[in-house]
XYZ file of C-alpha atoms in Angstrom:
153
model
C 7.387 -19.473 -5.819
C 5.264 -20.360 -2.773
C 6.469 -17.134 -1.143
C 4.892 -15.177 -3.985
C 1.549 -16.897 -3.436
C 1.762 -16.123 0.287
C 2.330 -12.442 -0.541
C -0.691 -12.469 -2.857
C -2.870 -14.003 -0.140
C -1.631 -11.566 2.520
C -2.099 -8.590 0.194
C -5.634 -9.700 -0.670
C -6.389 -10.189 3.041
C -5.142 -6.669 3.821
C -7.362 -5.276 1.076
C -10.361 -7.158 2.460
C -9.520 -5.936 5.966
C -9.421 -2.331 4.704
C -12.892 -2.737 3.198
C -14.146 -4.464 6.345
C -13.077 -1.708 8.742
C -14.447 0.956 6.411
C -17.845 -0.688 6.058
C -18.011 -1.560 9.756
C -17.158 1.936 11.014
C -18.964 3.915 8.303
C -22.428 4.075 9.919
C -21.083 5.448 13.208
C -18.994 8.237 11.643
C -20.212 11.850 11.672
C -21.415 13.427 8.427
C -18.091 15.297 8.052
C -14.797 13.389 8.202
C -11.198 14.496 7.594
C -10.220 14.120 3.948
C -6.777 15.734 4.110
C -4.370 15.289 6.990
C -0.908 16.836 7.233
C 2.238 15.011 8.398
C 1.600 16.131 11.967
C -1.780 14.394 11.956
C -3.891 17.544 11.836
C -6.831 17.562 9.429
C -7.056 20.599 7.189
C -9.907 19.561 4.879
C -13.164 17.841 5.602
C -15.747 16.186 3.405
C -18.857 14.035 3.503
C -18.396 10.680 5.172
C -18.793 8.977 1.771
C -15.174 10.013 1.240
C -14.290 7.180 3.633
C -14.523 4.888 0.596
C -11.871 6.747 -1.433
C -8.916 4.920 0.165
C -10.420 1.426 -0.217
C -11.245 2.146 -3.879
C -7.702 3.445 -4.459
C -6.270 0.389 -2.699
C -8.388 -1.901 -4.876
C -7.182 -0.107 -8.013
C -3.533 -0.332 -6.916
C -3.968 -4.010 -5.993
C -5.328 -4.698 -9.490
C -2.576 -2.633 -11.089
C 0.146 -4.565 -9.237
C -1.441 -7.898 -10.196
C -1.537 -6.761 -13.835
C 2.027 -5.373 -13.913
C 3.511 -8.476 -12.299
C 2.274 -10.496 -15.289
C 4.825 -8.748 -17.535
C 8.233 -8.873 -15.774
C 10.047 -8.641 -19.115
C 8.836 -5.023 -19.389
C 10.375 -3.942 -16.062
C 13.254 -1.480 -15.905
C 16.040 -3.510 -14.270
C 19.097 -1.866 -12.654
C 21.420 -4.357 -14.398
C 21.672 -5.791 -17.892
C 19.479 -8.865 -18.228
C 21.203 -11.903 -19.682
C 20.005 -15.447 -20.212
C 21.890 -16.494 -17.059
C 20.474 -13.879 -14.678
C 16.973 -13.492 -16.115
C 15.310 -15.869 -13.634
C 16.989 -14.347 -10.574
C 16.321 -10.776 -11.616
C 12.684 -11.532 -12.434
C 12.197 -13.196 -9.049
C 13.805 -10.243 -7.259
C 11.654 -7.747 -9.197
C 8.382 -9.620 -8.697
C 9.109 -10.191 -5.007
C 10.019 -6.519 -4.630
C 6.776 -5.416 -6.268
C 4.757 -7.672 -3.997
C 6.562 -6.258 -0.981
C 5.831 -2.725 -2.192
C 2.194 -3.725 -2.619
C 2.235 -5.036 0.958
C 3.728 -1.748 2.172
C 1.159 0.263 0.212
C -1.617 -1.804 1.789
C -0.249 -1.052 5.249
C -0.096 2.655 4.402
C -3.733 2.631 3.282
C -4.796 0.707 6.378
C -2.951 3.105 8.668
C -4.402 6.166 6.919
C -7.923 4.774 6.900
C -7.807 3.738 10.543
C -6.452 7.141 11.535
C -8.987 9.050 9.423
C -11.927 7.104 10.791
C -10.727 7.505 14.384
C -9.924 11.209 13.884
C -13.485 11.790 12.661
C -14.838 10.990 16.137
C -11.824 11.846 18.318
C -9.901 15.015 17.548
C -7.081 13.838 19.831
C -6.519 10.576 17.901
C -2.966 9.872 16.771
C -1.845 7.617 13.928
C -0.722 4.177 15.045
C 2.375 4.528 12.845
C 3.679 7.911 11.722
C 3.604 8.584 7.990
C 7.269 9.606 8.032
C 8.210 6.181 9.430
C 6.080 4.427 6.829
C 7.503 6.424 3.921
C 11.079 5.927 5.098
C 10.525 2.183 5.427
C 9.008 2.115 1.937
C 12.068 3.889 0.559
C 14.290 1.413 2.413
C 12.467 -1.510 0.780
C 13.054 -0.046 -2.680
C 16.742 0.600 -1.985
C 17.271 -2.887 -0.556
C 15.760 -4.541 -3.624
C 17.765 -2.397 -6.036
C 20.922 -3.255 -4.081
C 20.082 -6.973 -4.127
C 19.433 -6.836 -7.871
C 22.783 -5.128 -8.507
C 24.793 -7.383 -6.188
C 23.293 -10.690 -7.374
C 23.295 -9.742 -11.096
């Protein structure tokens, strides 16, 4: 279970890092920043720079939601029938999978926030990791954990 604690610490650190970069860069941003960016990295909506705090607030909400949901693994929708013999393994797989998804979501928020804040001052800025790559890797994580849950039973 130490791995789970490590994930919690890393996820909390990523959340704190998201808040740190937002607060640090906020004063130097222009009054208008991109609020909507398409998959090609081109902004198509702009808003007041206070919108820079939307992603950190969403990340904080999702972090809290994951922490809350993980407390009730018996309510999860498992891909296999849960028996007394496999309950511990399936719960561990599910909780580990959720923490990994939380980690991935944190990376997505960090990437989006970094890109948005850089794009606000540099119209030529590119995302450090493309959103398509991030979303495909997130889907891969989900599929791997479902496969593991089915194979291990």
